[in-house]
XYZ file of C-alpha atoms in Angstrom:
716
model
C 172.702 -217.588 -45.530
C 171.511 -218.591 -41.775
C 168.847 -216.425 -40.336
C 169.935 -214.408 -37.710
C 167.665 -214.863 -34.661
C 166.247 -211.347 -33.438
C 167.665 -210.101 -30.071
C 164.746 -210.575 -27.500
C 163.679 -207.721 -25.030
C 162.114 -208.062 -22.099
C 159.375 -205.247 -22.637
C 156.615 -205.021 -23.814
C 155.004 -208.031 -22.176
C 152.904 -210.786 -24.183
C 153.568 -211.445 -27.848
C 155.220 -208.776 -30.341
C 155.760 -209.668 -33.905
C 158.938 -209.332 -35.397
C 160.611 -210.547 -38.749
C 160.115 -214.373 -38.999
C 158.311 -214.377 -35.797
C 157.616 -212.941 -32.355
C 159.350 -211.594 -29.503
C 157.371 -213.102 -26.476
C 157.961 -211.918 -22.653
C 156.191 -213.289 -19.889
C 156.899 -212.289 -15.986
C 157.226 -214.815 -13.356
C 159.536 -214.633 -10.069
C 159.355 -218.102 -9.074
C 159.359 -220.456 -12.279
C 162.120 -222.316 -13.217
C 161.036 -222.092 -17.081
C 158.588 -220.807 -19.484
C 157.368 -222.588 -22.752
C 155.498 -220.888 -25.621
C 152.993 -223.472 -26.964
C 152.076 -222.587 -30.701
C 149.090 -224.426 -32.136
C 149.160 -225.413 -35.999
C 146.081 -225.679 -38.249
C 145.601 -229.302 -37.307
C 145.839 -228.557 -33.635
C 149.527 -229.966 -33.050
C 151.222 -228.195 -30.175
C 154.759 -226.834 -30.805
C 156.645 -225.713 -27.639
C 159.389 -223.376 -27.893
C 161.276 -222.726 -24.484
C 161.846 -218.888 -23.814
C 165.673 -219.096 -23.251
C 166.560 -215.726 -21.857
C 165.559 -214.167 -18.362
C 165.916 -210.451 -17.792
C 165.315 -209.935 -13.870
C 161.782 -211.714 -13.433
C 160.938 -211.720 -16.866
C 161.364 -214.929 -19.163
C 161.510 -214.020 -22.856
C 162.959 -215.086 -26.303
C 162.397 -215.413 -29.939
C 159.850 -217.717 -31.329
C 159.690 -218.579 -34.701
C 156.790 -219.105 -37.130
C 154.521 -217.012 -35.192
C 152.349 -214.477 -37.157
C 149.075 -212.900 -36.984
C 146.181 -215.398 -36.299
C 148.608 -217.925 -34.698
C 146.994 -220.006 -31.610
C 149.144 -220.363 -28.549
C 149.123 -220.702 -25.130
C 151.910 -220.973 -22.182
C 153.111 -223.671 -19.682
C 155.000 -222.533 -16.891
C 157.515 -225.166 -14.840
C 158.315 -224.549 -11.278
C 157.852 -226.152 -7.656
C 154.096 -227.114 -6.569
C 153.940 -226.259 -2.983
C 150.505 -224.785 -2.428
C 151.392 -224.340 1.500
C 153.921 -221.203 0.338
C 151.744 -220.099 -2.593
C 153.195 -221.958 -5.525
C 151.129 -223.793 -7.824
C 153.235 -224.227 -11.044
C 151.977 -227.069 -13.385
C 153.139 -227.529 -16.785
C 150.779 -229.741 -17.607
C 147.900 -226.837 -17.517
C 148.020 -224.824 -20.782
C 147.380 -221.235 -19.652
C 146.457 -218.063 -21.111
C 148.657 -215.299 -21.818
C 147.518 -212.438 -19.294
C 148.611 -210.406 -22.353
C 146.803 -212.056 -24.912
C 144.848 -209.433 -27.200
C 142.030 -211.966 -28.272
C 141.068 -215.394 -27.021
C 139.237 -218.298 -29.182
C 136.943 -220.793 -27.502
C 135.769 -221.603 -23.929
C 136.418 -223.852 -21.236
C 135.323 -227.561 -20.707
C 134.858 -227.888 -17.203
C 136.585 -231.257 -15.526
C 139.492 -232.365 -13.575
C 142.032 -231.060 -16.279
C 141.516 -227.281 -15.974
C 142.183 -227.524 -12.292
C 145.927 -227.793 -11.248
C 145.248 -229.606 -8.087
C 143.640 -233.106 -7.742
C 139.851 -232.065 -7.058
C 139.900 -234.955 -4.487
C 143.025 -233.830 -2.682
C 143.875 -230.251 -3.010
C 147.409 -230.755 -1.960
C 148.351 -233.083 -4.642
C 149.313 -231.952 -8.137
C 147.086 -232.984 -11.123
C 149.089 -234.597 -13.826
C 146.236 -234.291 -16.788
C 146.969 -231.952 -19.669
C 144.358 -229.484 -20.007
C 145.052 -228.245 -23.744
C 142.019 -230.092 -24.643
C 139.653 -228.499 -22.404
C 140.623 -224.722 -22.309
C 140.559 -221.983 -25.108
C 143.520 -220.689 -27.298
C 144.938 -216.830 -27.301
C 144.971 -215.498 -30.662
C 147.874 -213.272 -32.197
C 146.272 -209.910 -33.814
C 147.673 -207.248 -35.661
C 147.460 -203.905 -33.834
C 147.900 -201.842 -36.569
C 145.207 -203.149 -39.448
C 142.548 -201.180 -38.652
C 141.563 -198.217 -40.346
C 140.574 -195.280 -37.722
C 140.209 -192.899 -40.512
C 139.647 -189.599 -38.593
C 138.173 -190.744 -35.479
C 138.366 -188.438 -32.221
C 137.073 -188.993 -29.188
C 134.366 -186.512 -27.897
C 135.713 -185.541 -24.957
C 132.567 -184.327 -23.472
C 132.622 -182.250 -20.332
C 131.843 -184.039 -17.270
C 129.300 -181.151 -16.361
C 127.517 -182.111 -19.835
C 127.954 -185.956 -19.496
C 124.889 -188.259 -19.110
C 125.734 -192.164 -18.806
C 123.597 -194.978 -20.243
C 124.476 -198.128 -18.577
C 123.683 -201.365 -20.641
C 125.038 -204.574 -21.949
C 126.339 -205.491 -25.322
C 124.079 -208.292 -25.922
C 120.968 -207.416 -23.721
C 120.632 -203.997 -25.877
C 120.611 -205.843 -29.188
C 119.298 -209.208 -28.790
C 115.802 -208.265 -29.736
C 116.072 -204.914 -30.918
C 113.676 -204.818 -34.068
C 116.077 -202.569 -36.135
C 119.117 -204.712 -35.875
C 119.601 -207.908 -38.148
C 119.337 -211.110 -36.341
C 122.315 -212.192 -37.500
C 124.192 -209.102 -35.536
C 121.964 -209.143 -32.542
C 123.984 -209.736 -29.344
C 127.257 -208.465 -30.632
C 129.355 -205.391 -31.064
C 128.504 -205.276 -34.761
C 124.963 -204.770 -33.874
C 125.366 -202.103 -31.143
C 127.102 -200.238 -33.886
C 124.135 -200.715 -36.441
C 122.717 -197.089 -37.024
C 119.449 -198.115 -35.747
C 120.676 -198.595 -32.250
C 122.940 -195.674 -32.295
C 120.164 -193.559 -33.577
C 118.153 -194.465 -30.378
C 120.844 -193.438 -28.299
C 121.403 -190.026 -29.856
C 117.530 -189.666 -29.911
C 117.371 -190.258 -26.030
C 119.982 -187.709 -25.668
C 122.942 -189.444 -23.350
C 126.281 -188.606 -24.060
C 128.234 -191.939 -22.949
C 127.569 -195.556 -22.995
C 128.620 -197.239 -20.093
C 129.201 -201.045 -21.197
C 128.896 -204.125 -18.507
C 132.300 -205.700 -18.933
C 133.566 -206.678 -22.073
C 136.942 -208.053 -21.103
C 137.486 -211.675 -21.613
C 135.602 -213.470 -19.029
C 134.756 -217.141 -18.144
C 131.488 -218.974 -18.188
C 131.043 -220.474 -14.463
C 130.827 -224.169 -14.266
C 128.525 -224.316 -11.196
C 125.867 -221.936 -13.574
C 126.371 -224.362 -16.299
C 125.285 -227.012 -13.995
C 122.180 -225.345 -13.368
C 121.641 -224.557 -17.455
C 122.398 -221.000 -16.681
C 124.978 -218.441 -17.708
C 127.143 -215.805 -16.670
C 125.462 -212.590 -18.369
C 126.908 -209.698 -16.424
C 130.723 -210.956 -17.286
C 132.181 -209.858 -13.843
C 134.365 -213.106 -14.406
C 137.491 -211.717 -16.088
C 140.321 -213.640 -17.284
C 141.791 -211.468 -20.301
C 142.211 -207.721 -19.320
C 143.388 -206.762 -22.966
C 141.044 -209.057 -24.787
C 137.318 -208.187 -25.826
C 134.906 -210.944 -24.834
C 134.808 -213.275 -27.714
C 131.053 -214.371 -27.596
C 130.017 -210.659 -28.485
C 131.425 -210.989 -31.847
C 129.407 -211.231 -34.938
C 132.273 -212.073 -37.226
C 134.016 -215.010 -35.146
C 136.325 -215.245 -32.292
C 139.698 -216.037 -34.126
C 140.823 -212.518 -33.725
C 138.066 -210.696 -35.820
C 136.712 -209.352 -32.131
C 139.081 -206.819 -31.935
C 138.644 -204.942 -35.116
C 134.665 -205.444 -34.379
C 134.880 -203.700 -31.067
C 137.283 -200.831 -32.757
C 134.704 -200.676 -35.205
C 131.924 -200.050 -32.444
C 133.859 -197.459 -30.799
C 134.210 -195.634 -34.114
C 130.602 -195.635 -34.939
C 129.669 -194.603 -31.511
C 132.117 -191.704 -31.404
C 130.968 -190.500 -34.922
C 127.855 -189.987 -33.320
C 129.146 -187.891 -30.440
C 128.699 -190.741 -28.206
C 131.723 -191.831 -25.747
C 132.762 -195.429 -24.800
C 133.070 -196.089 -20.693
C 134.140 -199.721 -20.069
C 133.123 -201.456 -16.881
C 136.204 -202.963 -15.826
C 136.750 -205.776 -13.375
C 140.487 -205.833 -12.287
C 139.492 -206.646 -8.596
C 139.629 -210.476 -8.938
C 139.931 -212.737 -11.841
C 137.899 -216.000 -12.523
C 140.517 -218.362 -11.018
C 138.655 -218.192 -7.613
C 140.413 -219.614 -4.359
C 142.521 -222.360 -3.381
C 139.682 -224.749 -5.097
C 139.426 -222.958 -8.241
C 141.033 -223.737 -11.344
C 144.192 -222.948 -12.964
C 143.629 -220.842 -16.369
C 146.448 -217.928 -16.024
C 147.842 -216.041 -13.278
C 147.501 -218.660 -10.888
C 149.699 -221.171 -12.615
C 152.164 -218.194 -14.054
C 152.834 -216.626 -10.876
C 150.322 -217.237 -8.172
C 152.327 -215.238 -5.162
C 152.743 -212.040 -7.145
C 149.472 -211.690 -8.766
C 147.021 -212.390 -5.837
C 147.240 -211.384 -2.317
C 147.501 -214.638 -0.174
C 146.950 -214.861 3.566
C 149.991 -213.943 5.247
C 150.332 -216.643 7.664
C 148.651 -219.383 5.481
C 149.672 -218.538 1.779
C 147.700 -221.765 0.663
C 144.948 -219.534 0.901
C 143.538 -216.040 -0.480
C 142.770 -212.770 0.975
C 139.540 -211.811 -0.553
C 137.538 -208.837 -0.295
C 135.609 -208.961 -3.553
C 133.481 -211.958 -2.804
C 134.871 -214.320 -5.472
C 137.429 -216.100 -3.962
C 140.703 -213.959 -4.448
C 142.040 -210.160 -4.730
C 144.467 -208.863 -7.029
C 147.721 -208.345 -5.341
C 147.838 -204.609 -6.172
C 150.911 -204.090 -3.442
C 153.026 -205.941 -6.260
C 154.552 -204.584 -9.499
C 153.505 -207.553 -11.742
C 149.812 -206.843 -10.806
C 149.936 -203.170 -10.935
C 151.797 -203.407 -14.510
C 149.186 -205.633 -15.947
C 146.498 -203.273 -14.974
C 148.155 -200.182 -16.134
C 148.910 -201.840 -19.177
C 145.429 -202.765 -19.834
C 144.070 -199.360 -19.196
C 146.647 -197.938 -21.558
C 145.951 -200.459 -24.042
C 141.862 -200.092 -24.131
C 142.837 -196.071 -24.632
C 145.430 -196.030 -27.122
C 144.500 -199.210 -29.447
C 140.587 -199.589 -28.588
C 140.104 -195.598 -28.248
C 137.613 -195.722 -25.298
C 136.912 -192.882 -23.334
C 136.726 -194.193 -19.658
C 136.339 -196.674 -17.169
C 134.193 -197.710 -14.167
C 136.170 -199.581 -11.701
C 134.254 -202.526 -10.659
C 135.027 -202.351 -6.553
C 137.346 -200.156 -6.980
C 138.474 -199.896 -3.511
C 139.904 -203.420 -3.326
C 142.194 -201.709 -5.942
C 143.438 -199.217 -3.462
C 144.298 -202.003 -0.820
C 148.044 -202.421 -1.326
C 148.444 -203.332 2.314
C 145.116 -204.167 3.242
C 143.595 -200.862 4.418
C 141.973 -198.533 1.618
C 144.512 -195.747 1.106
C 143.694 -192.634 -1.383
C 147.669 -192.488 -1.821
C 147.637 -196.338 -2.737
C 150.227 -197.224 -5.340
C 147.524 -197.634 -8.306
C 146.096 -194.413 -7.481
C 149.036 -192.635 -7.770
C 150.210 -194.625 -10.789
C 146.824 -193.353 -12.496
C 147.178 -189.980 -11.460
C 150.749 -189.501 -13.017
C 149.893 -191.101 -16.291
C 149.744 -188.800 -19.468
C 147.611 -191.415 -21.632
C 144.919 -191.720 -18.857
C 144.848 -187.985 -17.785
C 141.978 -187.150 -20.368
C 140.020 -190.218 -19.473
C 137.373 -190.290 -17.190
C 137.824 -192.592 -14.175
C 134.723 -193.671 -12.136
C 134.725 -195.705 -8.972
C 132.681 -198.079 -7.483
C 134.072 -196.924 -4.121
C 133.278 -200.011 -2.052
C 134.083 -203.707 -1.714
C 133.165 -206.089 0.801
C 135.586 -204.809 3.450
C 134.404 -201.519 3.374
C 132.643 -198.203 1.940
C 134.632 -195.564 0.447
C 132.145 -193.097 -0.919
C 133.946 -189.607 -1.047
C 137.211 -191.355 -0.582
C 138.841 -191.206 -3.798
C 141.031 -188.484 -5.604
C 139.772 -185.363 -7.147
C 140.033 -186.262 -10.652
C 138.004 -189.376 -10.103
C 134.333 -189.809 -10.072
C 132.443 -192.050 -8.079
C 129.091 -194.201 -7.870
C 127.409 -192.296 -5.393
C 125.380 -194.932 -3.074
C 124.132 -192.295 -1.004
C 122.278 -190.680 -3.605
C 120.472 -194.082 -4.613
C 119.887 -195.099 -0.855
C 118.599 -191.469 0.103
C 116.272 -190.555 -3.169
C 114.991 -193.975 -2.913
C 113.926 -193.329 0.619
C 112.754 -189.905 -0.061
C 110.135 -190.915 -2.440
C 108.661 -193.771 -0.339
C 108.094 -191.367 2.305
C 110.378 -192.461 4.730
C 111.000 -190.594 8.145
C 113.895 -188.042 8.513
C 115.328 -188.104 4.943
C 114.585 -184.531 3.851
C 117.934 -183.107 5.089
C 119.955 -185.522 3.331
C 118.121 -185.804 -0.152
C 118.716 -182.232 -0.062
C 122.145 -182.726 -0.055
C 121.923 -185.666 -2.955
C 120.401 -183.125 -5.201
C 122.655 -180.252 -4.569
C 125.675 -182.751 -5.750
C 126.340 -184.165 -2.072
C 128.545 -181.291 -0.987
C 128.581 -183.176 2.647
C 130.347 -185.654 0.841
C 132.869 -184.096 -1.484
C 133.089 -180.408 -0.449
C 135.134 -180.965 2.653
C 137.981 -182.157 0.321
C 137.423 -179.501 -2.511
C 135.788 -182.180 -4.953
C 133.010 -180.471 -7.150
C 129.567 -182.193 -7.525
C 131.016 -183.721 -10.776
C 132.763 -186.397 -8.700
C 129.199 -187.976 -7.831
C 127.813 -190.009 -10.414
C 124.278 -190.202 -9.323
C 122.188 -193.212 -9.876
C 118.646 -194.737 -8.810
C 119.299 -198.147 -10.297
C 122.186 -200.136 -11.769
C 122.962 -203.570 -13.459
C 122.834 -204.823 -9.670
C 119.701 -204.694 -8.089
C 115.748 -203.778 -9.304
C 115.603 -201.895 -12.457
C 113.202 -199.028 -12.096
C 110.106 -200.647 -13.414
C 110.730 -203.195 -10.440
C 111.673 -200.732 -7.792
C 108.282 -199.535 -8.037
C 106.409 -202.789 -8.463
C 108.174 -205.066 -6.046
C 108.390 -205.187 -2.470
C 110.377 -208.296 -2.530
C 113.177 -209.780 -4.783
C 111.806 -212.693 -6.983
C 115.312 -214.424 -7.896
C 113.585 -217.985 -8.002
C 115.117 -218.312 -11.925
C 118.904 -218.126 -10.117
C 118.379 -221.845 -8.422
C 119.562 -220.303 -4.985
C 115.956 -220.610 -3.425
C 115.593 -216.548 -3.581
C 118.654 -216.523 -0.902
C 120.956 -214.869 -3.267
C 120.634 -210.607 -4.066
C 119.987 -207.730 -1.712
C 117.034 -207.949 0.675
C 116.929 -204.252 1.681
C 115.956 -202.526 -1.622
C 114.123 -199.645 -0.425
C 111.614 -200.367 -2.820
C 107.749 -200.130 -2.908
C 105.182 -202.222 -4.909
C 102.695 -199.063 -4.628
C 99.818 -201.541 -3.652
C 100.355 -204.850 -5.476
C 103.290 -207.228 -5.864
C 104.124 -207.186 -9.351
C 101.806 -206.720 -12.466
C 98.203 -205.462 -11.914
C 95.350 -204.225 -13.993
C 94.691 -201.981 -11.063
C 94.461 -198.458 -12.806
C 95.245 -196.669 -9.460
C 98.543 -198.831 -8.733
C 99.736 -198.353 -12.243
C 99.383 -194.463 -12.287
C 101.272 -194.405 -8.895
C 103.778 -196.385 -10.361
C 104.102 -194.449 -13.479
C 104.418 -191.292 -11.475
C 106.792 -192.645 -9.227
C 109.134 -193.730 -12.266
C 108.690 -189.941 -13.209
C 109.878 -188.500 -9.903
C 112.792 -190.861 -9.823
C 114.097 -189.771 -13.458
C 113.511 -186.301 -12.727
C 115.553 -186.403 -9.415
C 118.228 -187.946 -11.203
C 118.391 -185.524 -14.032
C 117.634 -182.606 -12.402
C 120.070 -183.019 -9.387
C 123.738 -181.679 -9.432
C 126.046 -184.194 -10.468
C 126.861 -186.816 -13.338
C 123.789 -188.691 -13.851
C 123.667 -192.312 -15.036
C 120.825 -194.055 -16.231
C 120.299 -197.784 -16.098
C 119.584 -198.954 -19.867
C 116.210 -199.968 -20.119
C 114.734 -197.480 -17.306
C 113.502 -195.220 -19.983
C 111.344 -197.659 -21.643
C 109.858 -199.188 -18.244
C 112.330 -202.639 -18.765
C 111.330 -205.057 -16.043
C 113.170 -208.270 -14.984
C 109.947 -209.753 -13.000
C 111.390 -208.912 -9.706
C 114.816 -210.270 -10.346
C 117.251 -208.095 -8.855
C 120.355 -210.288 -9.173
C 120.157 -211.257 -12.799
C 123.808 -211.902 -13.184
C 123.206 -215.306 -14.363
C 120.039 -214.513 -16.546
C 121.283 -214.544 -20.625
C 117.647 -214.571 -21.566
C 114.602 -212.845 -21.886
C 114.452 -211.871 -17.999
C 117.674 -209.762 -18.845
C 117.145 -208.824 -22.635
C 115.219 -205.594 -23.515
C 111.771 -206.398 -24.698
C 111.449 -203.357 -27.038
C 107.986 -204.144 -28.028
C 106.882 -203.659 -24.536
C 108.424 -200.223 -24.227
C 106.608 -197.538 -22.366
C 106.650 -194.822 -25.360
C 105.339 -192.275 -22.807
C 108.081 -192.815 -20.094
C 110.579 -192.843 -23.298
C 109.698 -189.378 -24.008
C 109.169 -188.085 -20.982
C 112.857 -189.258 -20.621
C 113.692 -187.520 -23.613
C 112.729 -184.198 -22.631
C 114.042 -184.389 -19.007
C 117.671 -185.052 -21.102
C 117.229 -182.311 -23.379
C 116.349 -179.841 -20.974
C 119.438 -180.701 -18.843
C 121.574 -180.553 -21.558
C 120.042 -177.020 -22.703
C 119.614 -175.247 -19.222
C 122.975 -174.255 -17.406
C 120.982 -173.791 -14.247
C 119.944 -177.514 -13.887
C 123.859 -178.559 -14.416
C 125.872 -176.683 -12.359
C 129.945 -177.383 -12.065
C 130.354 -176.224 -8.835
C 128.497 -175.999 -5.617
C 125.352 -173.617 -5.734
C 125.704 -170.820 -3.529
C 122.810 -168.794 -1.623
C 120.918 -166.120 -4.268
C 123.015 -163.304 -3.024
C 126.425 -164.981 -3.574
C 127.851 -164.262 -7.359
C 130.971 -165.997 -6.673
C 129.859 -168.673 -9.241
C 127.275 -168.434 -11.713
C 125.057 -171.335 -10.028
C 122.920 -170.119 -7.026
C 119.958 -171.772 -5.511
C 117.285 -171.172 -2.827
C 116.146 -174.009 -0.809
C 112.638 -173.275 0.729
C 109.821 -174.943 2.608
C 106.219 -175.617 0.688
C 105.133 -172.420 2.301
C 107.933 -170.485 0.309
C 109.649 -169.843 3.738
C 113.468 -170.679 4.155
C 114.085 -173.513 6.283
C 115.037 -172.907 10.252
C 117.205 -175.809 11.883
C 114.090 -177.627 13.609
C 112.584 -178.010 10.196
C 115.345 -180.345 8.864
C 114.762 -182.548 11.999
C 111.372 -183.008 11.588
C 110.946 -186.724 10.787
C 107.446 -186.252 8.997
C 109.101 -183.577 6.555
C 107.960 -184.558 2.705
C 108.334 -181.507 1.082
C 110.783 -178.777 -0.340
C 111.388 -176.522 -3.104
C 114.809 -175.518 -5.386
C 114.880 -172.739 -7.042
C 117.663 -172.737 -9.363
C 119.548 -169.736 -11.048
C 122.879 -169.407 -13.232
C 123.818 -166.170 -15.052
C 122.474 -165.542 -18.579
C 120.073 -168.297 -18.366
C 116.457 -169.005 -17.169
C 115.619 -169.996 -13.805
C 113.725 -172.949 -12.646
C 111.631 -173.991 -9.462
C 111.752 -177.626 -8.603
C 108.675 -178.575 -6.264
C 108.976 -181.825 -4.747
C 106.113 -183.485 -2.577
C 107.066 -187.045 -1.129
C 104.021 -187.295 1.105
C 101.204 -189.466 0.548
C 98.377 -186.645 0.446
C 98.245 -183.533 -1.823
C 100.010 -180.795 -0.434
C 99.395 -177.041 -1.364
C 102.999 -175.040 -2.112
C 103.417 -171.430 -1.959
C 105.056 -170.652 -5.256
C 108.176 -168.477 -4.790
C 108.300 -165.032 -6.601
C 109.425 -165.571 -10.129
C 112.927 -163.848 -10.982
C 112.086 -162.819 -13.993
C 108.803 -163.657 -16.471
C 106.055 -165.313 -14.509
C 106.746 -168.985 -13.973
C 105.186 -171.447 -16.796
C 104.893 -175.028 -16.314
C 107.652 -177.075 -17.793
C 107.434 -180.658 -16.459
C 105.560 -182.454 -13.860
C 105.044 -186.153 -12.993
C 101.293 -184.997 -12.371
C 99.160 -185.126 -15.488
C 96.623 -182.958 -14.238
C 98.989 -180.070 -13.151
C 98.152 -176.491 -14.860
C 100.082 -173.232 -14.530
C 98.236 -170.547 -16.141
C 99.240 -166.932 -15.742
C 100.267 -165.545 -12.595
C 100.624 -168.025 -9.678
C 100.890 -168.172 -6.056
C 100.072 -171.399 -5.010
C 100.066 -175.095 -6.423
C 98.342 -178.039 -5.227
C 100.826 -181.178 -5.889
C 99.514 -184.329 -5.915
C 100.827 -187.078 -3.459
C 104.104 -188.363 -4.273
C 104.823 -186.174 -7.328
C 107.011 -183.054 -8.572
C 106.420 -180.065 -10.427
C 109.355 -177.938 -12.676
C 108.664 -174.195 -13.254
C 110.682 -172.108 -15.428
C 111.232 -168.461 -15.384
C 112.424 -166.823 -18.217
C 115.193 -164.636 -16.800
C 117.548 -163.129 -19.399
C 115.890 -161.721 -23.013
C 119.310 -160.992 -24.108
C 120.120 -163.288 -27.146
C 123.825 -163.061 -26.939
C 124.063 -163.612 -23.218
C 121.720 -166.733 -23.482
C 123.357 -168.035 -26.540
C 126.828 -167.834 -24.700
C 125.584 -169.844 -21.440
C 124.539 -172.280 -23.927
C 127.656 -172.631 -25.747
C 126.939 -170.891 -28.698
C 129.863 -168.716 -30.227
C 128.641 -165.163 -30.798
C 130.025 -161.755 -31.180
C 129.146 -158.620 -29.263
C 128.302 -157.060 -32.334
C 126.415 -157.468 -35.751
C 123.780 -160.060 -36.462
C 122.668 -163.011 -34.284
C 123.300 -166.210 -36.368
C 119.935 -167.499 -37.831
C 119.927 -170.785 -35.960
C 121.010 -169.297 -32.556
C 118.026 -166.988 -32.829
C 115.910 -169.855 -33.590
C 117.217 -172.096 -30.837
C 116.643 -169.004 -28.222
C 113.225 -168.473 -29.533
C 112.435 -172.405 -29.197
C 113.653 -172.303 -25.467
C 111.547 -169.079 -24.652
C 108.401 -170.338 -26.231
């Protein structure tokens, strides 16, 4: 009896395994034909034309496709670059819905759809020998066991931005065969470091399949950061210890499962704003050859060229259903199949430009808002692109990288003029940015440093960028870093300069972790990681970027742990809504903002360009109060200490090692550029304290021993 060919359907897109083969669906509006190209174990290519079309989706049954099958696509259609049509069946293309990719690119004429010497001319060389293969994977083989997402509330979240390879490449507790990989990051030693530090979420630099740039390869460099995506559903193959024939999928899942078991969330830095195919002179790798005019924004009056708000040569056409569907399908895949907990969207403003201008009611934002799969997921925007700055412009359900926090805090601690008023807003959760639209401090992801720019150690050691190793004559990277070398450019043996640098690093970390909002720590800042002054290490897949664990500043590590523990334990230091005045009981969080003489600020005080001192007193019902004294002046300043709301103030933390508080204190001298944090025990009721700190206790009966012990430890 003859086998009956299964009925093909246009959804879902990509490859869906069925009995005897696979159902394959590819969206393209202007193509004339689509071929599925299967490669056997000897590398021979077998082509099957998708023989059905529903709307703009070509689909069909392809026999003999199974888990592990290597494949690509060939798409036939007109070659007419002037009208945005770049079909070229000589080019083997990646399936946009591939869940795994094997191999990389050999750069040369074959991977370009056009003749490199004549961009209007189609190139007829076959690219199959120069491009990677898609790999069919089994979405249901991995055993998730009892995996559960931690679902850490934003108010309790502390983000650690890091890189799969950079974090693990020289980690002493990871076997050398696993360093630089997903499996390496899943090792107990790596996870123990993160949990001991106290962070709650790991934000990974891009792990979507990305492309190694040809121009970097010519210089002997590599794309390290990974902001050059080509596969939105595939984990990057170079980070897999077990091979890239599909093993990378289960290896990434195992990483997520291990992090979840330790209570750590996984947030992915995702790049949906552009792809690695570049501008009109770029290669033809996937979308450009499948449906260029649908997936990319083309210049309306010059459709041979691309509208670019990303600085990479192209921008995805988020005003078109094809691109939007791909992005949304990718997001849902990483949540449902890979169990990730959130996304940080690179150049997110580009995703809101469906008609050119940024729009809070864009189709992309509307689709995310109504999607039940994404509703519980953390959504974090990088709220800018090359065409505009949109901090404060995203919906209430989103958080944003707050670049204003970074800039104002940097200015404050380098003693810039006229910044006291703005930095006070940043410490309070940027109400000037978010409160007008009824958004909370939790919309603000606060950071001092990130992957793009100086590390914290370099921020306090260099006045100028030093990117010579990038091969661009130090012309790349940001020149306005608001940094200070504190007396010498780069490493020095001068003890006074090193003391100032160490104090400044503690000042920055304390300001970050004691401010309202969601703090994000750049991985390695807690250990003094340096990039030698390189503030654009995107192409440095080497010792410049990899963590040097042997050189870790253990004192700074312990200081960071103490700050994180303090923030996580004390509700007064992580408010969920805007802090009100001391007499306003509408929320449990209240604040006093005082001058160094313990008096309130008058309007003229905020306009004083040389004002560099401020005191915050943070209160929370049923929890201890804290006084944060900040002195950004270069000289020591005497502070009048405000009256303690409960027991007398005691010293909690300071960047001044000589700071002492004994008994009742009315004044304190703060060393130049230093902070001091004081605690006043204001609640002796163990039950009230326990409830404020998340413990479940009854109103009667004996308090559980572990709760009493935690209360006693906190109030020693």
